[in-house]
Amino acid sequence: MDQIIVEGGKRLAGEVVISGAKNAALPILASSLLTDGQNTYSNVPALKDIESILVLLSHLGSRIESNYPFIRIDAAGLNNYDAPYDLVRKMRASILVLGPLLARMKRAKVSLPGGCAIGARPINLHLKGLSLLGAEIELQHGYVEARADRLRGNEIFFDVSTVTGTENLMMAAVLAEGTTVLRNAAREPEVVALAEVLKKMGAKISGDGTSVVTIEGVPSLSPVSVSILPDRIEAGTFMIASALTGGNVVVKHCEPEHLGALIHKLRQTGAEIEIGRDRLTVCGADEIISVDVKTLPYPGFATDMQAQFMVLMCVANGQSVISETIFENRFIHVSELRRMGADITVSGNTAMVRGVPHMSGAPVMATDLRASASLILAGLVAHGQTEISRVYHLDRGYESIERKFAGLGAAIRRVRG
Ligand code: EPU
């Protein structure tokens, strides 16, 4: 298995170009199932998770041509409605085929994704929403089996804001009869990006980006050609890296508007941030000031940035309280950061981080995608060498991460194993 080796102590400087957003690409590629012609996508990141959804779409009968960052998908030959365990267990977001399969094939059989390192991650709200649209749903032998001769619009209230839940329901409702209103819908930019793609296909959607999304069903949709928006979590990871190393990094090809909460917090830590149209320049301060952070649905501070921000607080002057309100087990990086000298105490969903003068390199293990990114960040400021194993977690969601960090002057390399 590959390892990533980081020698700490380098100040990052230069420019980094942000890739397309994994969490926008996944639902958008799944939405190709709603049309029976060729869809063309550009700015698709070359990631393990993208490969996983392509394998699944191809299993369902889609014809795929991939030449990253370009992908073509033609679902005219859709002839299968089951997403088997072997494919779904590799990536939970496979559940995103449930809504479109039901809309187009009137049937879907999708393996239940189960939990993952960061939490139980139920899909009850996806299922409740689909049954309100008229689907008959059965759970048996580890699979969700859903059927609906005709989906009918309805009013759906999400008990909690769910990103992929909102996306699945939007994709089911676009071809339903009548009007669907999603209340307490997720407002993440990736949800808006999907809504824009669906509208381009001919769907009638309004209110996307707010908590009330209205969808008027249409009889059919047409294929589209679209570009995937930049990855705000990748951009945020490089912004934190610059702040952490006292660096001067230009984060290019990003969408500053999607990074408001992080920009606000980083400025409070002392970092200087210049905002351009599609770029951000982040200059790290000599002394990092501790600030408190609470994760929230968008536009609040993203849970996907929590582990990386925690590393910044590990070497800040003072103490910081980090509250994780989205996932129940998203502090798994804490024990690895402690092994690198961090002073962190966890109580329930709150971590108290007391800044230390420096961290020290150590062999550590990646446990999930964003936790793995936090270990690279810790390695960048630690004294000595950090060896990160199980980096396949990183390859799921960060395109060429070691090449991008090396381009900014980090001493980082991948050892193939
Ligand atoms: N929830 C339920 N029932 C449901 C659905 C969600 O209780 O039916 C709860 C979850 O357990 C969680 C909360 O609602 O406590 C929010 O979960 P959400 O459904 O929004 O998460 P998701 O859609 O499964 C997406 C991203 C995650 C990101 C979260 C939160 C994709 C493919 N994944 O997951 O990204 O952390 O939203 O923003 O879009 C990552 O990229 O590393 C990643 C984990």
XYZ file of N, CA, C and O and ligand atoms in Angstrom, residues 22-23 26 92-93 96 118 121-126 160-165 167 188 303-304 326-328 330 368-370, ligand 1:
164
model
N -15.415 16.905 -6.156
C -15.892 15.513 -6.062
C -17.383 15.459 -5.726
O -18.147 14.747 -6.375
N -17.778 16.219 -4.693
C -19.158 16.087 -4.202
C -20.186 16.781 -5.086
O -21.389 16.634 -4.870
N -20.193 13.804 -8.287
C -20.885 12.522 -8.050
C -22.379 12.593 -8.363
O -22.879 11.798 -9.171
N -20.136 5.198 -0.402
C -21.507 5.410 0.079
C -22.338 6.237 -0.900
O -23.536 6.073 -1.002
N -21.661 7.194 -1.591
C -22.407 8.105 -2.463
C -23.059 7.372 -3.635
O -23.819 7.970 -4.397
N -26.681 7.727 -4.607
C -27.188 8.786 -5.493
C -27.824 8.246 -6.772
O -28.442 9.010 -7.514
N -16.813 7.899 10.028
C -17.216 9.156 10.677
C -18.604 9.113 11.308
O -18.996 10.032 12.003
N -24.441 7.301 9.547
C -24.879 7.803 8.252
C -26.106 7.075 7.681
O -26.033 6.437 6.619
N -27.237 7.179 8.356
C -28.456 6.532 7.849
C -28.947 7.195 6.563
O -28.551 8.322 6.254
N -29.822 6.496 5.837
C -30.435 7.107 4.645
C -31.955 7.154 4.800
O -32.695 7.219 3.827
N -32.409 7.127 6.063
C -33.858 7.101 6.314
C -34.585 8.273 5.662
O -35.716 8.130 5.200
N -33.945 9.440 5.602
C -34.641 10.611 5.047
C -34.750 10.523 3.522
O -35.718 11.010 2.937
N -33.771 9.878 2.872
C -33.891 9.636 1.423
C -35.135 8.760 1.198
O -35.959 9.004 0.320
N -33.487 16.682 9.233
C -32.192 17.378 9.288
C -31.789 17.667 7.844
O -32.238 16.991 6.917
N -30.960 18.671 7.689
C -30.528 19.030 6.347
C -29.583 17.941 5.837
O -28.577 17.644 6.481
N -29.925 17.328 4.724
C -29.077 16.261 4.174
C -28.704 16.584 2.723
O -29.590 16.854 1.891
N -27.413 16.541 2.444
C -26.906 16.928 1.124
C -27.326 15.906 0.068
O -28.072 16.217 -0.872
N -26.884 14.649 0.236
C -27.231 13.659 -0.791
C -28.724 13.321 -0.743
O -29.303 12.944 -1.766
N -29.355 13.489 0.424
C -30.810 13.273 0.509
C -31.541 14.275 -0.366
O -32.437 13.917 -1.150
N -30.296 15.862 -2.871
C -29.939 15.584 -4.276
C -30.754 14.413 -4.838
O -31.276 14.472 -5.959
N -26.069 23.543 0.162
C -24.659 23.465 -0.236
C -24.497 23.817 -1.718
O -25.392 23.521 -2.539
N -18.212 20.695 7.871
C -17.641 19.550 8.599
C -16.432 18.981 7.850
O -15.486 18.486 8.458
N -16.448 19.097 6.512
C -15.334 18.561 5.717
C -14.046 19.380 5.873
O -13.006 19.005 5.325
N -22.317 17.778 12.833
C -22.909 17.058 11.695
C -22.762 15.539 11.843
O -23.728 14.806 11.671
N -21.562 15.082 12.121
C -21.337 13.635 12.244
C -20.906 13.284 13.665
O -20.157 14.032 14.286
N -21.364 12.129 14.150
C -21.163 11.807 15.567
C -19.755 11.293 15.880
O -19.363 11.213 17.025
N -16.653 12.299 14.171
C -15.697 12.888 13.232
C -14.473 13.491 13.937
O -13.935 14.513 13.514
N -10.017 8.419 7.296
C -11.055 8.792 6.334
C -10.490 9.946 5.522
O -9.399 10.451 5.821
N -11.250 10.338 4.525
C -10.723 11.295 3.554
C -10.176 12.592 4.172
O -9.014 12.950 3.993
N -11.022 13.317 4.901
C -10.594 14.633 5.399
C -9.600 14.489 6.551
O -8.725 15.333 6.732
N -28.785 12.055 8.014
C -29.809 11.320 8.551
N -30.647 10.650 7.701
C -30.485 10.693 6.349
C -29.448 11.437 5.810
C -28.591 12.122 6.662
O -29.964 11.267 9.757
O -31.286 10.061 5.653
C -27.861 12.795 8.896
C -26.429 12.254 8.823
O -26.244 11.135 9.647
C -25.639 13.459 9.266
C -26.436 14.627 8.686
O -27.738 14.104 8.422
O -25.635 13.535 10.660
C -25.887 15.243 7.425
O -25.555 14.212 6.495
P -25.698 14.408 4.922
O -26.777 13.505 4.443
O -25.794 15.845 4.597
O -24.311 13.840 4.431
P -24.067 13.103 3.051
O -25.000 13.615 2.045
O -24.018 11.624 3.290
C -22.344 14.796 2.071
C -20.935 14.741 1.567
C -19.995 14.554 2.740
C -20.181 15.736 3.692
C -21.643 15.818 4.134
C -21.951 17.021 5.007
C -21.201 13.835 -0.656
C -21.000 12.697 -1.591
N -20.813 13.645 0.614
O -22.592 13.555 2.718
O -18.668 14.569 2.232
O -19.356 15.569 4.831
O -22.491 15.894 2.964
O -21.622 18.196 4.360
O -21.677 14.877 -1.051
C -16.382 13.983 2.119
O -16.344 14.477 0.987
O -15.353 13.629 2.745
C -17.668 13.785 2.770
C -17.843 12.947 3.814
